[in-house]
Short mmCIF file of N, CA, C and O in Angstrom, two decimals:
data_model
loop_
_atom_site.label_atom_id
_atom_site.label_comp_id
_atom_site.label_asym_id
_atom_site.label_seq_id
_atom_site.Cartn_x
_atom_site.Cartn_y
_atom_site.Cartn_z
N MET A 1 2.29 5.86 13.71
CA MET A 1 1.45 5.95 12.53
C MET A 1 2.03 5.08 11.42
O MET A 1 3.22 4.85 11.35
N TYR A 2 1.14 4.66 10.55
CA TYR A 2 1.51 3.86 9.39
C TYR A 2 1.15 4.62 8.12
O TYR A 2 0.10 5.26 8.05
N ALA A 3 2.01 4.54 7.13
CA ALA A 3 1.69 5.03 5.79
C ALA A 3 0.96 3.90 5.10
O ALA A 3 1.49 2.79 4.97
N VAL A 4 -0.27 4.15 4.69
CA VAL A 4 -1.10 3.12 4.07
C VAL A 4 -1.33 3.47 2.62
O VAL A 4 -1.77 4.58 2.29
N ILE A 5 -1.03 2.52 1.74
CA ILE A 5 -1.27 2.67 0.31
C ILE A 5 -2.36 1.68 -0.07
O ILE A 5 -2.22 0.48 0.18
N LEU A 6 -3.44 2.18 -0.64
CA LEU A 6 -4.54 1.33 -1.10
C LEU A 6 -4.50 1.33 -2.62
O LEU A 6 -4.72 2.37 -3.25
N LEU A 7 -4.20 0.19 -3.20
CA LEU A 7 -4.15 0.07 -4.65
C LEU A 7 -5.56 -0.22 -5.15
O LEU A 7 -6.12 -1.28 -4.89
N LYS A 8 -6.14 0.74 -5.84
CA LYS A 8 -7.54 0.66 -6.25
C LYS A 8 -7.71 0.14 -7.66
O LYS A 8 -8.78 -0.32 -8.03
N GLY A 9 -6.70 0.22 -8.47
CA GLY A 9 -6.74 -0.21 -9.86
C GLY A 9 -5.45 0.20 -10.54
O GLY A 9 -4.57 0.79 -9.90
N THR A 10 -5.31 -0.08 -11.82
CA THR A 10 -4.05 0.21 -12.49
C THR A 10 -3.73 1.69 -12.56
O THR A 10 -2.57 2.06 -12.65
N GLU A 11 -4.71 2.54 -12.50
CA GLU A 11 -4.49 3.99 -12.58
C GLU A 11 -4.83 4.71 -11.27
O GLU A 11 -4.60 5.91 -11.17
N ARG A 12 -5.35 3.99 -10.30
CA ARG A 12 -5.85 4.66 -9.10
C ARG A 12 -5.28 4.05 -7.83
O ARG A 12 -5.13 2.83 -7.74
N TYR A 13 -5.00 4.93 -6.87
CA TYR A 13 -4.56 4.49 -5.55
C TYR A 13 -4.93 5.58 -4.55
O TYR A 13 -5.28 6.70 -4.94
N ALA A 14 -4.86 5.24 -3.28
CA ALA A 14 -5.09 6.22 -2.22
C ALA A 14 -3.95 6.11 -1.22
O ALA A 14 -3.39 5.03 -1.01
N ARG A 15 -3.61 7.23 -0.63
CA ARG A 15 -2.56 7.28 0.41
C ARG A 15 -3.23 7.80 1.68
O ARG A 15 -3.90 8.83 1.67
N GLU A 16 -3.05 7.06 2.76
CA GLU A 16 -3.66 7.41 4.06
C GLU A 16 -2.60 7.27 5.16
O GLU A 16 -1.55 6.67 4.94
N ARG A 17 -2.92 7.77 6.32
CA ARG A 17 -2.11 7.55 7.53
C ARG A 17 -3.05 7.01 8.60
O ARG A 17 -4.03 7.66 8.94
N TRP A 18 -2.76 5.79 9.06
CA TRP A 18 -3.61 5.14 10.05
C TRP A 18 -2.78 4.75 11.27
O TRP A 18 -1.59 4.51 11.18
N GLU A 19 -3.47 4.65 12.40
CA GLU A 19 -2.82 4.22 13.63
C GLU A 19 -2.72 2.71 13.73
O GLU A 19 -1.87 2.19 14.44
N GLN A 20 -3.60 1.99 13.03
CA GLN A 20 -3.60 0.53 13.03
C GLN A 20 -3.73 0.03 11.61
O GLN A 20 -4.25 0.74 10.74
N VAL A 21 -3.26 -1.20 11.38
CA VAL A 21 -3.38 -1.80 10.04
C VAL A 21 -4.02 -3.18 10.17
O VAL A 21 -3.35 -4.19 10.25
N PRO A 22 -5.36 -3.21 10.17
CA PRO A 22 -6.07 -4.50 10.27
C PRO A 22 -5.89 -5.31 8.99
O PRO A 22 -5.52 -4.79 7.94
N ASP A 23 -6.18 -6.60 9.07
CA ASP A 23 -6.05 -7.49 7.91
C ASP A 23 -7.05 -7.15 6.81
O ASP A 23 -6.74 -7.26 5.63
N LEU A 24 -8.26 -6.76 7.19
CA LEU A 24 -9.31 -6.40 6.24
C LEU A 24 -9.89 -5.04 6.60
O LEU A 24 -10.08 -4.75 7.77
N VAL A 25 -10.17 -4.24 5.57
CA VAL A 25 -10.81 -2.94 5.80
C VAL A 25 -11.85 -2.69 4.72
O VAL A 25 -11.77 -3.23 3.62
N ASP A 26 -12.84 -1.87 5.06
CA ASP A 26 -13.80 -1.38 4.10
C ASP A 26 -13.41 0.06 3.83
O ASP A 26 -13.34 0.88 4.75
N TYR A 27 -13.09 0.36 2.59
CA TYR A 27 -12.64 1.70 2.20
C TYR A 27 -13.45 2.15 1.00
O TYR A 27 -13.42 1.50 -0.04
N GLU A 28 -14.20 3.22 1.18
CA GLU A 28 -15.06 3.77 0.13
C GLU A 28 -15.96 2.70 -0.48
O GLU A 28 -16.13 2.59 -1.69
N GLY A 29 -16.51 1.84 0.39
CA GLY A 29 -17.47 0.84 -0.03
C GLY A 29 -16.87 -0.42 -0.64
O GLY A 29 -17.61 -1.29 -1.09
N GLU A 30 -15.56 -0.54 -0.66
CA GLU A 30 -14.87 -1.71 -1.21
C GLU A 30 -14.11 -2.43 -0.09
O GLU A 30 -13.64 -1.81 0.85
N SER A 31 -13.97 -3.74 -0.23
CA SER A 31 -13.23 -4.54 0.74
C SER A 31 -11.77 -4.69 0.28
O SER A 31 -11.51 -5.10 -0.85
N TYR A 32 -10.85 -4.33 1.16
CA TYR A 32 -9.41 -4.41 0.88
C TYR A 32 -8.74 -5.29 1.93
O TYR A 32 -9.10 -5.25 3.10
N SER A 33 -7.75 -6.05 1.48
CA SER A 33 -6.98 -6.85 2.42
C SER A 33 -5.53 -6.38 2.43
O SER A 33 -5.01 -5.88 1.43
N LEU A 34 -4.91 -6.55 3.59
CA LEU A 34 -3.51 -6.20 3.76
C LEU A 34 -2.67 -7.19 2.95
O LEU A 34 -2.75 -8.40 3.17
N ARG A 35 -1.87 -6.70 2.01
CA ARG A 35 -1.11 -7.57 1.12
C ARG A 35 0.40 -7.47 1.34
O ARG A 35 1.13 -8.38 0.96
N ALA A 36 0.87 -6.36 1.89
CA ALA A 36 2.30 -6.20 2.13
C ALA A 36 2.49 -5.31 3.35
O ALA A 36 1.85 -4.30 3.51
N GLY A 37 3.41 -5.73 4.22
CA GLY A 37 3.75 -4.92 5.37
C GLY A 37 2.88 -5.20 6.57
O GLY A 37 2.14 -6.18 6.59
N PRO A 38 2.98 -4.33 7.53
CA PRO A 38 3.75 -3.10 7.50
C PRO A 38 5.26 -3.38 7.59
O PRO A 38 5.69 -4.27 8.29
N ARG A 39 6.00 -2.59 6.80
CA ARG A 39 7.45 -2.70 6.77
C ARG A 39 8.07 -1.33 6.97
O ARG A 39 7.54 -0.33 6.47
N GLN A 40 9.21 -1.30 7.66
CA GLN A 40 9.93 -0.05 7.88
C GLN A 40 10.95 0.14 6.76
O GLN A 40 11.84 -0.68 6.60
N PRO A 41 10.81 1.22 5.97
CA PRO A 41 11.80 1.47 4.91
C PRO A 41 13.18 1.74 5.48
O PRO A 41 13.32 2.25 6.60
N LEU A 42 14.21 1.41 4.70
CA LEU A 42 15.58 1.75 5.09
C LEU A 42 15.73 3.26 5.07
O LEU A 42 15.01 3.96 4.35
N PRO A 43 16.66 3.79 5.87
CA PRO A 43 16.83 5.26 5.94
C PRO A 43 17.15 5.88 4.58
O PRO A 43 17.88 5.31 3.78
N THR A 44 16.56 7.04 4.35
CA THR A 44 16.87 7.86 3.17
C THR A 44 17.08 9.28 3.68
O THR A 44 17.31 9.49 4.87
N ASP A 45 16.94 10.25 2.80
CA ASP A 45 17.10 11.65 3.20
C ASP A 45 15.91 12.19 3.98
O ASP A 45 15.89 13.35 4.38
N ARG A 46 14.90 11.37 4.21
CA ARG A 46 13.76 11.78 5.03
C ARG A 46 13.30 10.60 5.88
O ARG A 46 13.63 9.45 5.62
N GLN A 47 12.50 10.91 6.89
CA GLN A 47 11.96 9.89 7.80
C GLN A 47 10.68 9.32 7.21
O GLN A 47 9.79 10.06 6.81
N TRP A 48 10.60 7.98 7.12
CA TRP A 48 9.41 7.31 6.60
C TRP A 48 8.73 6.52 7.70
O TRP A 48 9.39 5.88 8.51
N ASP A 49 7.41 6.57 7.71
CA ASP A 49 6.63 5.71 8.60
C ASP A 49 6.64 4.30 8.02
O ASP A 49 6.86 4.11 6.83
N PRO A 50 6.37 3.29 8.86
CA PRO A 50 6.20 1.94 8.31
C PRO A 50 5.09 1.95 7.26
O PRO A 50 4.09 2.65 7.40
N VAL A 51 5.28 1.16 6.20
CA VAL A 51 4.37 1.17 5.06
C VAL A 51 3.56 -0.13 5.02
O VAL A 51 4.11 -1.22 5.15
N ALA A 52 2.26 0.02 4.82
CA ALA A 52 1.36 -1.12 4.64
C ALA A 52 0.62 -0.93 3.31
O ALA A 52 0.20 0.18 2.98
N VAL A 53 0.51 -2.01 2.55
CA VAL A 53 -0.13 -1.93 1.23
C VAL A 53 -1.37 -2.82 1.22
O VAL A 53 -1.31 -4.00 1.57
N TYR A 54 -2.48 -2.22 0.79
CA TYR A 54 -3.75 -2.93 0.67
C TYR A 54 -4.15 -3.01 -0.80
O TYR A 54 -3.80 -2.13 -1.59
N ALA A 55 -4.89 -4.05 -1.13
CA ALA A 55 -5.44 -4.21 -2.48
C ALA A 55 -6.82 -4.83 -2.35
O ALA A 55 -7.15 -5.43 -1.31
N PRO A 56 -7.63 -4.71 -3.39
CA PRO A 56 -8.96 -5.32 -3.34
C PRO A 56 -8.87 -6.80 -2.95
O PRO A 56 -8.00 -7.53 -3.42
N ASP A 57 -9.76 -7.19 -2.08
CA ASP A 57 -9.73 -8.54 -1.50
C ASP A 57 -9.87 -9.64 -2.54
O ASP A 57 -9.33 -10.72 -2.37
N GLU A 58 -10.55 -9.36 -3.66
CA GLU A 58 -10.80 -10.41 -4.64
C GLU A 58 -9.60 -10.70 -5.55
O GLU A 58 -9.62 -11.67 -6.31
N LEU A 59 -8.55 -9.89 -5.49
CA LEU A 59 -7.39 -10.11 -6.36
C LEU A 59 -6.59 -11.34 -5.93
O LEU A 59 -6.40 -11.58 -4.74
N THR A 60 -6.08 -12.06 -6.91
CA THR A 60 -5.16 -13.16 -6.62
C THR A 60 -3.80 -12.56 -6.28
O THR A 60 -3.55 -11.36 -6.53
N GLU A 61 -2.90 -13.36 -5.77
CA GLU A 61 -1.55 -12.87 -5.46
C GLU A 61 -0.85 -12.38 -6.72
O GLU A 61 -0.17 -11.35 -6.70
N GLU A 62 -1.01 -13.09 -7.81
CA GLU A 62 -0.39 -12.68 -9.08
C GLU A 62 -0.94 -11.34 -9.55
O GLU A 62 -0.19 -10.46 -9.99
N GLU A 63 -2.24 -11.15 -9.45
CA GLU A 63 -2.86 -9.88 -9.84
C GLU A 63 -2.36 -8.74 -8.94
O GLU A 63 -2.11 -7.63 -9.41
N PHE A 64 -2.23 -9.03 -7.64
CA PHE A 64 -1.70 -8.03 -6.73
C PHE A 64 -0.28 -7.63 -7.11
O PHE A 64 0.05 -6.45 -7.14
N GLN A 65 0.57 -8.61 -7.40
CA GLN A 65 1.96 -8.32 -7.77
C GLN A 65 2.02 -7.43 -9.02
O GLN A 65 2.83 -6.49 -9.08
N GLU A 66 1.20 -7.71 -10.00
CA GLU A 66 1.16 -6.90 -11.22
C GLU A 66 0.70 -5.47 -10.90
O GLU A 66 1.27 -4.50 -11.41
N LEU A 67 -0.32 -5.34 -10.06
CA LEU A 67 -0.82 -4.03 -9.68
C LEU A 67 0.24 -3.25 -8.90
O LEU A 67 0.47 -2.07 -9.15
N TYR A 68 0.91 -3.92 -7.97
CA TYR A 68 1.99 -3.31 -7.19
C TYR A 68 3.07 -2.77 -8.12
O TYR A 68 3.49 -1.61 -7.99
N GLU A 69 3.51 -3.59 -9.04
CA GLU A 69 4.56 -3.18 -9.99
C GLU A 69 4.12 -2.00 -10.85
O GLU A 69 4.92 -1.11 -11.14
N SER A 70 2.86 -1.95 -11.23
CA SER A 70 2.38 -0.86 -12.07
C SER A 70 2.40 0.48 -11.33
O SER A 70 2.43 1.53 -11.97
N HIS A 71 2.40 0.45 -10.01
CA HIS A 71 2.39 1.68 -9.20
C HIS A 71 3.76 2.06 -8.65
O HIS A 71 3.91 3.15 -8.11
N ARG A 72 4.76 1.20 -8.77
CA ARG A 72 6.07 1.46 -8.15
C ARG A 72 6.73 2.75 -8.63
O ARG A 72 7.41 3.41 -7.85
N THR A 73 6.54 3.12 -9.88
CA THR A 73 7.23 4.30 -10.40
C THR A 73 6.65 5.62 -9.93
O THR A 73 7.36 6.61 -9.89
N HIS A 74 5.38 5.64 -9.54
CA HIS A 74 4.77 6.91 -9.16
C HIS A 74 4.25 6.96 -7.72
O HIS A 74 3.73 7.99 -7.30
N VAL A 75 4.39 5.90 -6.97
CA VAL A 75 4.04 5.91 -5.54
C VAL A 75 5.36 5.71 -4.78
O VAL A 75 5.92 4.62 -4.76
N ALA A 76 5.84 6.79 -4.17
CA ALA A 76 7.17 6.78 -3.56
C ALA A 76 7.38 5.63 -2.59
O ALA A 76 8.45 5.00 -2.59
N GLU A 77 6.38 5.35 -1.75
CA GLU A 77 6.53 4.31 -0.74
C GLU A 77 6.77 2.93 -1.34
O GLU A 77 7.39 2.07 -0.72
N LEU A 78 6.28 2.69 -2.54
CA LEU A 78 6.45 1.37 -3.17
C LEU A 78 7.82 1.20 -3.79
O LEU A 78 8.25 0.08 -4.04
N GLY A 79 8.51 2.29 -4.02
CA GLY A 79 9.85 2.23 -4.61
C GLY A 79 10.97 2.23 -3.59
O GLY A 79 12.14 2.14 -3.97
N LEU A 80 10.63 2.30 -2.31
CA LEU A 80 11.67 2.33 -1.27
C LEU A 80 12.29 0.95 -1.07
O LEU A 80 11.70 -0.07 -1.40
N LYS A 81 13.47 0.95 -0.48
CA LYS A 81 14.12 -0.30 -0.11
C LYS A 81 13.78 -0.63 1.34
O LYS A 81 13.71 0.26 2.18
N TYR A 82 13.57 -1.92 1.60
CA TYR A 82 13.18 -2.36 2.94
C TYR A 82 14.17 -3.33 3.50
O TYR A 82 14.87 -3.98 2.81
#
């Protein structure tokens, strides 16, 4: 299984568990592309599944990086070391 984080906006995200991580997905009527991962986090005090991060397909790489950073403090998977 993969831990999937869908960055929906600066205040919104979704967390899912999927068996596959395709390059493009339709989620709640929006098109998302795989932007990071899947990556296996380094060991911590708990077991983590590989993490894949999706963002709206229309975002530029710079916009994605800003969105990713805005979520790092409150989405545990984004703050892990890889």
